[in-house]
mmCIF file of C-alpha atoms in Angstrom:
data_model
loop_
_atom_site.group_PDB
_atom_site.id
_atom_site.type_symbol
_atom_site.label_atom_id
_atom_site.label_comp_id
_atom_site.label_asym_id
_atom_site.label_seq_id
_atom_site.Cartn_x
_atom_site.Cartn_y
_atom_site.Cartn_z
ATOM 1 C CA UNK A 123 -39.564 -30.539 -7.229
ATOM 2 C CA UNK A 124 -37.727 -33.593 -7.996
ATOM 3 C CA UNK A 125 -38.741 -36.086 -10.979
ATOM 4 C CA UNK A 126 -38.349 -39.614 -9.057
ATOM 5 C CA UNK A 127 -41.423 -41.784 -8.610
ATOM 6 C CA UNK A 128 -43.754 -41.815 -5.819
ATOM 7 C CA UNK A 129 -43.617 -44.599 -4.039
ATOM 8 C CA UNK A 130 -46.571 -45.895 -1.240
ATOM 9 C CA UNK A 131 -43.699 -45.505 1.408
ATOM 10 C CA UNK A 132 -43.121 -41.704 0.118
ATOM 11 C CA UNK A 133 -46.809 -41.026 -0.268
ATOM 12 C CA UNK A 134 -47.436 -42.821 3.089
ATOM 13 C CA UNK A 135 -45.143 -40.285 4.851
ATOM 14 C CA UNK A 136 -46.132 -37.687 2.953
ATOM 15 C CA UNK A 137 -49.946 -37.737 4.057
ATOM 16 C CA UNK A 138 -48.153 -38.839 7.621
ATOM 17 C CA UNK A 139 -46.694 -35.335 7.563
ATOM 18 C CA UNK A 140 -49.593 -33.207 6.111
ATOM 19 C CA UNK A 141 -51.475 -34.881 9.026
ATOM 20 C CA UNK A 142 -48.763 -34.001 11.701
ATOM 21 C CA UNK A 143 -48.754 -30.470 10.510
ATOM 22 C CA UNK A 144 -52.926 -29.930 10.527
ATOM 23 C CA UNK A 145 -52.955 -31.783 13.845
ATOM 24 C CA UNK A 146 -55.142 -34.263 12.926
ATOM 25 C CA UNK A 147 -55.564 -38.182 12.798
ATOM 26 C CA UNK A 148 -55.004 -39.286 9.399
ATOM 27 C CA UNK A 149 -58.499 -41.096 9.678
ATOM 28 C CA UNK A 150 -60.027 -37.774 9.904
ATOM 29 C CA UNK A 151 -58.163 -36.211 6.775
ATOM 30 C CA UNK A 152 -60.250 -35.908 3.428
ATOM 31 C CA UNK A 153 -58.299 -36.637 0.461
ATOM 32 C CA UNK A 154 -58.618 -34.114 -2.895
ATOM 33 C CA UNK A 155 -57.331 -34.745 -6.258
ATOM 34 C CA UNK A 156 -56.719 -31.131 -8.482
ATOM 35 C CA UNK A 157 -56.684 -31.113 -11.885
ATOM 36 C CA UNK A 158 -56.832 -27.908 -13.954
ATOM 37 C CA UNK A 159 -57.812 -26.336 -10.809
ATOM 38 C CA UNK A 160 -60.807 -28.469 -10.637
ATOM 39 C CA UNK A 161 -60.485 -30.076 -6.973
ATOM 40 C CA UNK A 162 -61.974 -33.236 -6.865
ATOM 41 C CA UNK A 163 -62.590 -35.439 -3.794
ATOM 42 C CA UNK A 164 -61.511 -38.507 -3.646
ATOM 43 C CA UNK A 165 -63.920 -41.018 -2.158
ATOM 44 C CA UNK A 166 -64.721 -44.378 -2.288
ATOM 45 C CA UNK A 167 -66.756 -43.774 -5.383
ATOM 46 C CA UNK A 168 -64.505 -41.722 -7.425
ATOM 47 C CA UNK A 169 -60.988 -42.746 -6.940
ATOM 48 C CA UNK A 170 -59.647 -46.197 -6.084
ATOM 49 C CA UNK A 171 -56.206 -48.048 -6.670
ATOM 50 C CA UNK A 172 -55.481 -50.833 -8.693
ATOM 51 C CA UNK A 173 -53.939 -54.248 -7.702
ATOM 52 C CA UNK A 174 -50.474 -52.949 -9.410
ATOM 53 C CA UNK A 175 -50.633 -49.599 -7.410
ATOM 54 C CA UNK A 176 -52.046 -47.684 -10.186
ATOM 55 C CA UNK A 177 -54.502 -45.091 -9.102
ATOM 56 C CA UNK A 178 -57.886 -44.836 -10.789
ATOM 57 C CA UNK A 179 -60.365 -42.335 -11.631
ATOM 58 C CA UNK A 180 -63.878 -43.931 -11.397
ATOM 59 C CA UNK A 181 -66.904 -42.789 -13.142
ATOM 60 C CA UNK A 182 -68.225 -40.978 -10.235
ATOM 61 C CA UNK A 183 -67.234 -37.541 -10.613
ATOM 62 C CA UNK A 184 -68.636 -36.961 -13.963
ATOM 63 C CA UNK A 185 -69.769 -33.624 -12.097
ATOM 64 C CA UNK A 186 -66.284 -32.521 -12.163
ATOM 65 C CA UNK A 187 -65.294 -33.246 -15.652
ATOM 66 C CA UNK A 188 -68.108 -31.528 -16.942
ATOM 67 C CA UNK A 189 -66.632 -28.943 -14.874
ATOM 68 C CA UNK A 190 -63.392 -29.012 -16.250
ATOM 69 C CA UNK A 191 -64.613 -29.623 -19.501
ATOM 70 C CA UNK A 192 -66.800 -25.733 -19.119
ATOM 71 C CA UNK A 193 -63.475 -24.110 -17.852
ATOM 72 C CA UNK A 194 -61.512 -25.531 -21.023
ATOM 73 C CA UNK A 195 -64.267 -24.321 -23.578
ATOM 74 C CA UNK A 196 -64.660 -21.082 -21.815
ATOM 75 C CA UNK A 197 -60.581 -20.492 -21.815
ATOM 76 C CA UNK A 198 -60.677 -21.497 -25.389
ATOM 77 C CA UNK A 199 -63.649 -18.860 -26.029
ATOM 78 C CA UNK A 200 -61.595 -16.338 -23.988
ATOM 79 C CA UNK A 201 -57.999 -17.257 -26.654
ATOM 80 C CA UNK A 202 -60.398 -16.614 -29.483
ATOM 81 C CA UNK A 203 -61.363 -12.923 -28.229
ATOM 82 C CA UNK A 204 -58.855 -12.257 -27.500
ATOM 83 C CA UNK A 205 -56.497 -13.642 -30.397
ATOM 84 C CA UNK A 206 -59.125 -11.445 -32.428
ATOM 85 C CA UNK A 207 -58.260 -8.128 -30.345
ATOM 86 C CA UNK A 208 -54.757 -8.481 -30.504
ATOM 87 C CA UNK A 209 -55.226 -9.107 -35.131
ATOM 88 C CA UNK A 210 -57.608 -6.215 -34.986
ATOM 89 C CA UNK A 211 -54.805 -4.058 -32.471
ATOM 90 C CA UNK A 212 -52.314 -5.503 -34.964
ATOM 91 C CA UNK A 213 -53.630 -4.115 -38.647
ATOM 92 C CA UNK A 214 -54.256 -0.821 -37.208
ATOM 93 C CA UNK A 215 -50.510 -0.510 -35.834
ATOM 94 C CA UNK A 216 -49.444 -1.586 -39.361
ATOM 95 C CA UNK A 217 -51.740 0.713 -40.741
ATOM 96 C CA UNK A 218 -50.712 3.503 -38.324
ATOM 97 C CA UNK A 219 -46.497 2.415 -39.024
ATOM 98 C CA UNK A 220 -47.639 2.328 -42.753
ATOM 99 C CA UNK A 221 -48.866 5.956 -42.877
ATOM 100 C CA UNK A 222 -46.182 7.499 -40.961
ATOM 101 C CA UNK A 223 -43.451 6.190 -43.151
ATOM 102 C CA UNK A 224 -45.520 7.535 -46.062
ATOM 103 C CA UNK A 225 -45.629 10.320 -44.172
ATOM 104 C CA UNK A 226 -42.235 10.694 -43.059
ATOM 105 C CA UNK A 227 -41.023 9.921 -46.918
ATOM 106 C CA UNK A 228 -43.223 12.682 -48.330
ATOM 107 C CA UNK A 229 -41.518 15.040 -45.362
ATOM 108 C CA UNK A 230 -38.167 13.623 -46.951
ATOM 109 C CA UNK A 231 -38.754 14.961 -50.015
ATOM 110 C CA UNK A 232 -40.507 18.506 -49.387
ATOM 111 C CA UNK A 233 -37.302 19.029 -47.156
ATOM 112 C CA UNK A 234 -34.734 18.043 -50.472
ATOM 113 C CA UNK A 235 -36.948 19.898 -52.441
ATOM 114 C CA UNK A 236 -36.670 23.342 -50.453
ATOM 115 C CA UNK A 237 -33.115 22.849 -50.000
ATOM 116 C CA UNK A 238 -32.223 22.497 -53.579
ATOM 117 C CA UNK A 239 -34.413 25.510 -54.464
ATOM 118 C CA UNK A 240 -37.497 23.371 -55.735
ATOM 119 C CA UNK A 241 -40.354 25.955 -55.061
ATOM 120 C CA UNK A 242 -42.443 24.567 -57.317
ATOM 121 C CA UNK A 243 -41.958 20.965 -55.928
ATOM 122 C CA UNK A 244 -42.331 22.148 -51.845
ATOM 123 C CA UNK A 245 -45.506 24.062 -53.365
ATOM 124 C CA UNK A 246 -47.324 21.012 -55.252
ATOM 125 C CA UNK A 247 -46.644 18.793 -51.786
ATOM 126 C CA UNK A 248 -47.834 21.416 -49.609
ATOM 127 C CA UNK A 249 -50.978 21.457 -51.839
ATOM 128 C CA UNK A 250 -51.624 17.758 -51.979
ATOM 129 C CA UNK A 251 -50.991 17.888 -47.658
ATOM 130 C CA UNK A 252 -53.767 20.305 -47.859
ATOM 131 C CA UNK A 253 -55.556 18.473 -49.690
ATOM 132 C CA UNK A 254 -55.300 15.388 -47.638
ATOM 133 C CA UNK A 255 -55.828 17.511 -44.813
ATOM 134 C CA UNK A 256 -59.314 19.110 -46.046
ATOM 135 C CA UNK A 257 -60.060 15.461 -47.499
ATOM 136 C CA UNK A 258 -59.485 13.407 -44.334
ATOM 137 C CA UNK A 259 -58.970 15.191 -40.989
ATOM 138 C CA UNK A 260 -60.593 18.348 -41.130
ATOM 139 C CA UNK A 261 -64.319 18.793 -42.112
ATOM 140 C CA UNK A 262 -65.249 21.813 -44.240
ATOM 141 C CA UNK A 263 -67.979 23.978 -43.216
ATOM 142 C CA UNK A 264 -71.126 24.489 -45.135
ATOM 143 C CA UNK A 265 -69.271 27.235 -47.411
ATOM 144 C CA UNK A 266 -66.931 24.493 -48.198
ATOM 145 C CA UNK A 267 -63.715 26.863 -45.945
ATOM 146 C CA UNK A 268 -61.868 24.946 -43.131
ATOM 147 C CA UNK A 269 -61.456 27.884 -41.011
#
Protein backbone atom coordinates (compact mmCIF):
# COMPACT_ATOMS: atom_id res chain seq x y z
CA UNK A 1 0.00 0.00 0.00
CA UNK A 2 1.33 3.20 -1.15
CA UNK A 3 1.06 6.59 0.99
CA UNK A 4 -0.05 9.13 -1.95
CA UNK A 5 -3.43 10.82 -1.70
CA UNK A 6 -6.60 9.68 -3.05
CA UNK A 7 -7.73 11.58 -5.52
CA UNK A 8 -11.73 11.58 -7.02
CA UNK A 9 -10.08 10.34 -10.36
CA UNK A 10 -8.29 7.34 -8.28
CA UNK A 11 -11.33 6.70 -6.14
CA UNK A 12 -13.55 7.05 -9.28
CA UNK A 13 -11.64 4.14 -10.92
CA UNK A 14 -11.28 2.42 -8.05
CA UNK A 15 -15.15 1.87 -7.35
CA UNK A 16 -15.12 1.61 -11.48
CA UNK A 17 -13.08 -1.54 -10.92
CA UNK A 18 -14.70 -3.08 -7.75
CA UNK A 19 -17.85 -2.73 -9.94
CA UNK A 20 -16.26 -4.44 -13.07
CA UNK A 21 -15.08 -7.25 -10.92
CA UNK A 22 -18.73 -7.94 -8.96
CA UNK A 23 -20.41 -7.50 -12.34
CA UNK A 24 -22.53 -4.96 -11.43
CA UNK A 25 -23.66 -1.31 -12.42
CA UNK A 26 -22.07 1.03 -10.16
CA UNK A 27 -25.69 2.44 -9.48
CA UNK A 28 -26.48 -0.78 -7.92
CA UNK A 29 -23.28 -0.95 -5.59
CA UNK A 30 -23.82 -0.04 -1.77
CA UNK A 31 -21.07 1.85 -0.36
CA UNK A 32 -19.55 0.79 3.42
CA UNK A 33 -17.23 2.71 5.49
CA UNK A 34 -15.09 0.25 8.27
CA UNK A 35 -13.75 1.53 11.13
CA UNK A 36 -12.44 -0.64 13.97
CA UNK A 37 -14.21 -3.34 12.27
CA UNK A 38 -17.40 -1.57 12.72
CA UNK A 39 -18.85 -1.47 8.98
CA UNK A 40 -20.87 1.34 8.50
CA UNK A 41 -23.05 2.17 5.46
CA UNK A 42 -22.76 5.00 3.87
CA UNK A 43 -26.01 6.64 2.84
CA UNK A 44 -27.36 9.75 2.20
CA UNK A 45 -27.89 10.29 5.88
CA UNK A 46 -24.66 9.27 7.29
CA UNK A 47 -21.88 10.19 5.03
CA UNK A 48 -21.71 13.11 2.61
CA UNK A 49 -18.76 15.20 1.01
CA UNK A 50 -17.89 18.58 1.49
CA UNK A 51 -17.58 21.42 -1.13
CA UNK A 52 -13.54 21.03 -0.76
CA UNK A 53 -13.77 17.17 -1.28
CA UNK A 54 -13.58 16.39 2.29
CA UNK A 55 -15.69 13.47 3.28
CA UNK A 56 -18.03 13.73 6.25
CA UNK A 57 -19.44 11.63 8.84
CA UNK A 58 -23.01 12.85 9.64
CA UNK A 59 -24.84 12.33 12.79
CA UNK A 60 -26.78 9.49 11.51
CA UNK A 61 -25.04 6.50 12.52
CA UNK A 62 -24.90 7.18 16.13
CA UNK A 63 -25.96 3.34 16.14
CA UNK A 64 -22.57 2.50 15.05
CA UNK A 65 -20.49 4.55 17.32
CA UNK A 66 -22.18 3.33 20.18
CA UNK A 67 -21.12 0.22 18.64
CA UNK A 68 -17.69 0.95 18.38
CA UNK A 69 -17.66 2.70 21.44
CA UNK A 70 -18.99 -1.13 23.33
CA UNK A 71 -16.15 -2.96 21.36
CA UNK A 72 -13.45 -0.35 22.71
CA UNK A 73 -14.71 -0.62 26.45
CA UNK A 74 -15.08 -4.30 26.19
CA UNK A 75 -11.29 -4.66 24.62
CA UNK A 76 -10.21 -2.37 27.34
CA UNK A 77 -12.10 -4.70 30.02
CA UNK A 78 -10.52 -7.71 28.24
CA UNK A 79 -6.45 -5.69 28.63
CA UNK A 80 -7.39 -5.31 32.26
CA UNK A 81 -7.99 -9.24 32.82
CA UNK A 82 -5.88 -10.02 31.34
CA UNK A 83 -2.92 -7.53 32.31
CA UNK A 84 -4.06 -8.90 35.87
CA UNK A 85 -3.41 -12.72 34.83
CA UNK A 86 -0.27 -12.17 33.33
CA UNK A 87 0.96 -9.85 37.22
CA UNK A 88 -0.65 -12.68 39.07
CA UNK A 89 1.34 -15.51 36.45
CA UNK A 90 4.25 -13.11 37.00
CA UNK A 91 4.76 -13.05 41.11
CA UNK A 92 4.31 -16.66 41.25
CA UNK A 93 7.22 -17.31 38.58
CA UNK A 94 9.32 -14.92 40.73
CA UNK A 95 8.25 -16.62 43.63
CA UNK A 96 8.81 -20.07 42.07
CA UNK A 97 12.66 -18.61 40.48
CA UNK A 98 13.04 -17.16 44.08
CA UNK A 99 12.72 -20.51 45.90
CA UNK A 100 14.72 -22.55 43.63
CA UNK A 101 17.75 -20.38 43.86
CA UNK A 102 17.28 -20.61 47.64
CA UNK A 103 17.02 -23.90 47.01
CA UNK A 104 19.73 -24.52 44.73
CA UNK A 105 22.14 -22.28 47.20
CA UNK A 106 21.26 -24.39 50.24
CA UNK A 107 22.14 -27.62 47.77
CA UNK A 108 25.48 -25.55 47.20
CA UNK A 109 26.40 -25.65 50.47
CA UNK A 110 25.30 -29.24 51.85
CA UNK A 111 27.43 -30.43 48.76
CA UNK A 112 30.82 -28.14 50.12
CA UNK A 113 29.96 -29.20 53.34
CA UNK A 114 30.14 -33.12 52.67
CA UNK A 115 33.07 -32.68 50.59
CA UNK A 116 35.18 -30.95 53.10
CA UNK A 117 34.16 -33.49 55.77
CA UNK A 118 31.43 -31.17 57.48
CA UNK A 119 29.13 -33.95 58.99
CA UNK A 120 27.83 -31.90 61.33
CA UNK A 121 27.00 -29.08 58.78
CA UNK A 122 25.34 -31.75 55.90
CA UNK A 123 23.45 -33.08 59.17
CA UNK A 124 21.92 -29.62 60.55
CA UNK A 125 20.75 -28.87 56.62
CA UNK A 126 19.37 -32.17 56.15
CA UNK A 127 17.41 -31.50 59.40
CA UNK A 128 16.13 -28.06 58.59
CA UNK A 129 15.07 -29.80 54.73
CA UNK A 130 13.13 -32.08 56.88
CA UNK A 131 11.85 -29.77 58.60
CA UNK A 132 10.67 -27.70 55.76
CA UNK A 133 9.54 -30.76 54.30
CA UNK A 134 7.20 -31.92 57.37
CA UNK A 135 6.34 -28.03 57.72
CA UNK A 136 5.23 -27.32 54.14
CA UNK A 137 4.77 -30.22 51.69
CA UNK A 138 4.00 -33.15 53.54
CA UNK A 139 1.11 -33.36 56.12
CA UNK A 140 1.71 -35.38 59.30
CA UNK A 141 -0.71 -37.89 60.32
CA UNK A 142 -2.70 -37.77 63.46
CA UNK A 143 0.40 -39.35 65.47
CA UNK A 144 2.26 -36.42 64.22
CA UNK A 145 4.77 -39.32 61.71
CA UNK A 146 4.96 -38.54 57.92
CA UNK A 147 5.11 -42.04 56.92
Amino acid sequence: MSGFPISAKCLAVRLGTVARDLDLEPDAIELFASIQGVRIPLHSTTFQVDDDGTLLFLNGFEGFLDALRAQVKEAEQNLVTECNRYNALWLQFDNLMAASNQLCSEMAVMCEAQLAGDHDLVMRKVAQFTDSYVKNCKPAGADGRVH
